[in-house]
Tab-separated table of C-alpha atoms and ligand atoms in Angstrom:
chain	number	residue	atom	x	y	z
A	16	UNK	CA	-25.837	-11.903	-5.820
A	17	UNK	CA	-22.496	-11.484	-7.513
A	18	UNK	CA	-19.552	-12.051	-5.198
A	19	UNK	CA	-17.016	-12.098	-8.022
A	20	UNK	CA	-14.003	-9.889	-7.334
A	21	UNK	CA	-14.278	-6.262	-8.345
A	22	UNK	CA	-11.505	-4.897	-10.549
A	23	UNK	CA	-10.757	-1.208	-10.906
A	24	UNK	CA	-9.503	-0.276	-14.378
A	25	UNK	CA	-7.667	3.047	-14.622
A	26	UNK	CA	-7.077	3.927	-18.260
A	27	UNK	CA	-7.477	7.146	-20.232
A	28	UNK	CA	-7.505	5.462	-23.654
A	29	UNK	CA	-11.165	4.677	-24.437
A	30	UNK	CA	-10.328	1.792	-26.794
A	31	UNK	CA	-8.073	0.036	-24.272
A	32	UNK	CA	-10.578	0.734	-21.510
A	33	UNK	CA	-13.419	-0.937	-23.390
A	34	UNK	CA	-11.209	-3.892	-24.384
A	35	UNK	CA	-10.481	-4.427	-20.686
A	36	UNK	CA	-14.129	-4.030	-19.748
A	37	UNK	CA	-15.206	-6.646	-22.310
A	38	UNK	CA	-12.422	-9.003	-21.225
A	39	UNK	CA	-13.318	-8.735	-17.544
A	40	UNK	CA	-17.010	-9.065	-18.338
A	41	UNK	CA	-16.589	-12.313	-20.294
A	42	UNK	CA	-14.673	-13.774	-17.325
A	43	UNK	CA	-17.438	-12.812	-14.919
A	44	UNK	CA	-15.444	-10.169	-13.045
A	45	UNK	CA	-17.152	-7.043	-11.830
A	46	UNK	CA	-15.342	-3.835	-12.691
A	47	UNK	CA	-15.326	-0.091	-12.338
A	48	UNK	CA	-13.697	2.207	-14.863
A	49	UNK	CA	-11.720	5.356	-14.152
A	50	UNK	CA	-10.517	7.672	-16.931
A	51	UNK	CA	-7.997	9.664	-14.939
A	52	UNK	CA	-6.175	9.870	-11.635
A	53	UNK	CA	-8.852	11.832	-9.796
A	54	UNK	CA	-11.512	9.258	-10.698
A	55	UNK	CA	-9.114	6.447	-9.817
A	56	UNK	CA	-8.608	7.751	-6.271
A	57	UNK	CA	-12.360	8.184	-5.738
A	58	UNK	CA	-13.196	4.712	-7.089
A	59	UNK	CA	-10.344	3.077	-5.163
A	60	UNK	CA	-11.538	4.538	-1.883
A	61	UNK	CA	-15.290	4.072	-2.345
A	62	UNK	CA	-15.602	0.785	-4.276
A	63	UNK	CA	-13.067	-1.326	-2.381
A	64	UNK	CA	-11.764	-3.101	-5.475
A	65	UNK	CA	-9.881	-6.407	-5.114
A	66	UNK	CA	-7.266	-5.383	-7.691
A	67	UNK	CA	-6.344	-2.198	-9.532
A	68	UNK	CA	-5.175	-2.250	-13.159
A	69	UNK	CA	-3.352	1.038	-13.579
A	70	UNK	CA	-2.167	2.828	-16.687
A	71	UNK	CA	0.926	4.889	-15.811
A	72	UNK	CA	0.402	7.714	-18.303
A	73	UNK	CA	-2.732	9.589	-17.261
A	74	UNK	CA	-3.816	13.120	-18.229
A	75	UNK	CA	-4.020	14.599	-14.729
A	76	UNK	CA	-1.618	12.623	-12.572
A	77	UNK	CA	1.427	10.363	-12.727
A	78	UNK	CA	0.475	6.726	-12.182
A	79	UNK	CA	3.296	6.438	-9.658
A	80	UNK	CA	1.718	9.174	-7.523
A	81	UNK	CA	-1.566	7.260	-7.546
A	82	UNK	CA	0.272	4.152	-6.294
A	83	UNK	CA	1.890	6.139	-3.461
A	84	UNK	CA	-1.433	7.680	-2.417
A	85	UNK	CA	-3.346	4.391	-2.555
A	86	UNK	CA	-0.594	2.588	-0.639
A	87	UNK	CA	-1.238	4.976	2.235
A	88	UNK	CA	-4.379	3.041	3.113
A	89	UNK	CA	-4.576	-0.248	1.203
A	90	UNK	CA	-2.428	-3.230	0.294
A	91	UNK	CA	-4.662	-4.313	-2.607
A	92	UNK	CA	-2.671	-5.618	-5.570
A	93	UNK	CA	-1.855	-3.011	-8.205
A	94	UNK	CA	-0.895	-4.183	-11.676
A	95	UNK	CA	0.686	-1.445	-13.726
A	96	UNK	CA	-0.142	-1.456	-17.420
A	97	UNK	CA	2.026	0.885	-19.377
A	98	UNK	CA	3.143	1.681	-22.873
A	99	UNK	CA	6.439	2.770	-21.410
A	100	UNK	CA	8.884	-0.018	-21.978
A	101	UNK	CA	11.723	1.586	-20.028
A	102	UNK	CA	12.782	-0.517	-17.070
A	103	UNK	CA	13.227	2.605	-14.933
A	104	UNK	CA	9.484	3.366	-15.079
A	105	UNK	CA	8.579	-0.173	-14.050
A	106	UNK	CA	11.115	-0.171	-11.232
A	107	UNK	CA	9.787	3.172	-9.972
A	108	UNK	CA	6.207	1.829	-10.003
A	109	UNK	CA	7.207	-1.413	-8.259
A	110	UNK	CA	9.229	0.461	-5.645
A	111	UNK	CA	6.242	2.738	-5.046
A	112	UNK	CA	4.225	-0.369	-4.175
A	113	UNK	CA	2.886	-1.884	-7.408
A	114	UNK	CA	2.778	-5.693	-7.482
A	115	UNK	CA	3.329	-6.419	-11.140
A	116	UNK	CA	3.482	-4.817	-14.549
A	117	UNK	CA	2.383	-5.442	-18.119
A	118	UNK	CA	3.772	-3.619	-21.126
A	119	UNK	CA	1.428	-2.488	-23.889
A	120	UNK	CA	0.530	-3.997	-26.233
A	121	UNK	CA	-0.420	-6.914	-24.025
A	122	UNK	CA	-2.377	-10.079	-24.735
A	123	UNK	CA	-5.736	-10.581	-23.082
A	124	UNK	CA	-4.609	-14.026	-21.850
A	125	UNK	CA	-1.539	-12.497	-20.216
A	126	UNK	CA	-3.678	-9.849	-18.527
A	127	UNK	CA	-6.027	-12.507	-17.139
A	128	UNK	CA	-3.117	-14.661	-15.969
A	129	UNK	CA	-1.570	-11.732	-14.053
A	130	UNK	CA	-4.952	-10.926	-12.593
A	131	UNK	CA	-5.367	-14.494	-11.296
A	132	UNK	CA	-1.931	-14.309	-9.655
A	133	UNK	CA	-2.913	-11.063	-7.920
A	134	UNK	CA	-6.246	-12.475	-6.753
A	135	UNK	CA	-4.545	-15.622	-5.420
A	136	UNK	CA	-2.303	-13.398	-3.344
A	137	UNK	CA	-5.329	-11.588	-1.905
A	138	UNK	CA	-7.012	-14.911	-1.083
A	139	UNK	CA	-3.858	-16.391	0.427
A	140	UNK	CA	-3.465	-13.355	2.673
A	141	UNK	CA	-7.122	-13.453	3.680
A	142	UNK	CA	-6.960	-17.124	4.669
A	143	UNK	CA	-3.619	-16.908	6.476
A	144	UNK	CA	-4.041	-16.346	10.192
A	145	UNK	CA	-1.124	-14.201	11.166
A	146	UNK	CA	2.146	-15.474	9.744
A	147	UNK	CA	1.966	-19.162	8.978
A	148	UNK	CA	4.832	-21.204	10.431
A	149	UNK	CA	5.082	-23.330	7.319
A	150	UNK	CA	5.273	-22.125	3.739
A	151	UNK	CA	4.265	-24.527	0.995
A	152	UNK	CA	4.445	-23.966	-2.730
A	153	UNK	CA	4.560	-26.955	-5.096
A	154	UNK	CA	7.154	-29.269	-3.589
A	155	UNK	CA	8.959	-26.386	-1.885
A	156	UNK	CA	8.408	-26.156	1.856
A	157	UNK	CA	9.922	-23.707	4.331
A	158	UNK	CA	9.725	-24.345	8.048
A	159	UNK	CA	10.226	-20.837	9.449
A	160	UNK	CA	10.522	-21.984	13.066
A	161	UNK	CA	13.244	-24.496	12.244
A	162	UNK	CA	14.852	-22.237	9.640
A	163	UNK	CA	14.916	-25.056	7.088
A	164	UNK	CA	13.806	-25.406	3.487
A	165	UNK	CA	12.870	-28.595	1.672
A	166	UNK	CA	12.222	-29.695	-1.891
A	167	UNK	CA	10.095	-32.849	-2.079
A	168	UNK	CA	10.831	-33.514	1.623
A	169	UNK	CA	14.594	-33.364	1.089
A	170	UNK	CA	16.318	-30.604	2.968
A	171	UNK	CA	18.179	-28.129	0.808
A	172	UNK	CA	21.309	-26.670	2.344
A	173	UNK	CA	21.294	-22.904	2.100
A	174	UNK	CA	23.688	-20.254	3.337
A	175	UNK	CA	22.098	-17.712	5.709
A	176	UNK	CA	21.813	-15.149	2.914
A	177	UNK	CA	20.281	-17.634	0.495
A	178	UNK	CA	17.768	-18.616	3.164
A	179	UNK	CA	16.803	-15.009	3.816
A	180	UNK	CA	16.445	-14.378	0.083
A	181	UNK	CA	14.209	-17.423	-0.224
A	182	UNK	CA	12.030	-16.322	2.706
A	183	UNK	CA	11.728	-12.793	1.330
A	184	UNK	CA	10.593	-14.097	-2.065
A	185	UNK	CA	8.266	-16.651	-0.442
A	186	UNK	CA	6.574	-14.026	1.737
A	187	UNK	CA	5.902	-12.026	-1.419
A	188	UNK	CA	4.857	-14.896	-3.689
A	189	UNK	CA	3.377	-13.598	-6.931
A	190	UNK	CA	4.831	-10.114	-6.475
A	191	UNK	CA	7.761	-8.764	-8.482
A	192	UNK	CA	10.456	-7.560	-6.063
A	193	UNK	CA	12.923	-5.033	-7.472
A	194	UNK	CA	16.701	-5.369	-7.043
A	195	UNK	CA	16.564	-2.204	-4.977
A	196	UNK	CA	13.927	-3.625	-2.616
A	197	UNK	CA	15.696	-6.983	-2.187
A	198	UNK	CA	19.082	-5.383	-1.518
A	199	UNK	CA	17.559	-3.055	1.094
A	200	UNK	CA	15.704	-5.909	2.813
A	201	UNK	CA	18.645	-8.329	2.882
A	202	UNK	CA	21.703	-6.095	3.145
A	203	UNK	CA	20.122	-2.863	4.328
A	204	UNK	CA	21.673	-0.834	1.557
A	205	UNK	CA	21.682	-0.432	-2.148
A	206	UNK	CA	24.299	0.395	-4.713
A	207	UNK	CA	24.117	-0.417	-8.397
A	208	UNK	CA	27.200	-2.657	-8.163
A	209	UNK	CA	25.440	-4.871	-5.575
A	210	UNK	CA	23.026	-6.005	-8.278
A	211	UNK	CA	25.852	-8.139	-9.663
A	212	UNK	CA	26.344	-9.976	-6.373
A	213	UNK	CA	22.602	-10.373	-5.961
A	214	UNK	CA	22.503	-12.052	-9.355
A	215	UNK	CA	25.170	-14.523	-8.205
A	216	UNK	CA	23.277	-15.343	-4.994
A	217	UNK	CA	20.054	-15.836	-6.935
A	218	UNK	CA	21.742	-18.126	-9.473
A	219	UNK	CA	23.034	-20.392	-6.681
A	220	UNK	CA	19.729	-20.337	-4.847
A	221	UNK	CA	17.853	-21.226	-7.987
A	222	UNK	CA	20.247	-24.097	-8.724
A	223	UNK	CA	19.682	-25.479	-5.226
A	224	UNK	CA	15.907	-25.231	-5.612
A	225	UNK	CA	16.108	-27.211	-8.806
A	226	UNK	CA	18.170	-30.041	-7.361
A	227	UNK	CA	16.636	-33.503	-7.630
A	228	UNK	CA	13.686	-34.332	-9.846
A	229	UNK	CA	11.841	-31.102	-9.255
A	230	UNK	CA	12.324	-28.970	-12.333
A	231	UNK	CA	9.503	-26.513	-11.671
A	232	UNK	CA	10.756	-22.952	-11.916
A	233	UNK	CA	10.214	-21.194	-8.603
A	234	UNK	CA	12.054	-17.959	-9.148
A	235	UNK	CA	11.343	-15.885	-12.214
A	236	UNK	CA	13.903	-13.350	-13.403
A	237	UNK	CA	12.737	-9.968	-14.655
A	238	UNK	CA	15.796	-8.719	-16.501
A	239	UNK	CA	16.807	-5.226	-15.417
A	240	UNK	CA	14.042	-5.197	-12.788
A	241	UNK	CA	14.109	-7.962	-10.199
A	242	UNK	CA	12.716	-11.351	-9.220
A	243	UNK	CA	9.429	-13.033	-8.410
A	244	UNK	CA	8.479	-16.238	-6.575
A	245	UNK	CA	5.995	-18.053	-8.785
A	246	UNK	CA	3.003	-19.765	-7.237
A	247	UNK	CA	3.064	-23.350	-8.489
A	248	UNK	CA	-0.171	-24.602	-9.961
A	249	UNK	CA	-2.171	-26.775	-7.623
A	250	UNK	CA	-3.424	-30.002	-9.172
A	251	UNK	CA	-7.243	-30.014	-9.501
A	252	UNK	CA	-7.642	-32.865	-6.974
A	253	UNK	CA	-5.789	-30.769	-4.378
A	254	UNK	CA	-8.236	-27.891	-4.685
A	255	UNK	CA	-10.662	-27.759	-1.797
B	10	CA	CA1	-2.470	6.451	-20.996
């Protein structure tokens, strides 16, 4: 019996598709391959993949439309893999519901790392019963009931907006959140000029998270796109 996660690869380029297949195979993942959007939608609905790796430029359909359709019935992680380096394409895909993106050409190690992040998110969601009252990530801890955040058991003093930003990122750990999404969630609106203020809030929040001895980076900046809460690596002896 193979209970390894199943990955759906959507890619019209045969060479890239077989590179991905070989890579997934050597890591013991199961996979299904789709060459176009129509196949992708069939495979996504019938095979119940754990994660979808999606090329944006497909012969029959825009990748973004596939994301929108798939998001109608599943929250499975979608990692966009695209030759398009324009930020606007990535932002559109993320806003449509993608979790992450990779720009071609990509390294196999980077692909596998992103895949592990996505799978950790799936596992974390599966093991969480409802919304946990306590969030823990490295030495960062958020007590949602008390409305407090701690680094290495020391409370960090946050303004209400900083706290809400932190909670939003924490609830979406591993997922890239676009400026647009964050502004809508926190302030309920979006204008391009707000991105500047968001950047200021994030800089202060990040400084506060890095107070004390803890120098682990929690918040990753995606220039021109948004931010992501990074899952801190768990030491081997902490793994169940
Ligand atoms: Ca393509």
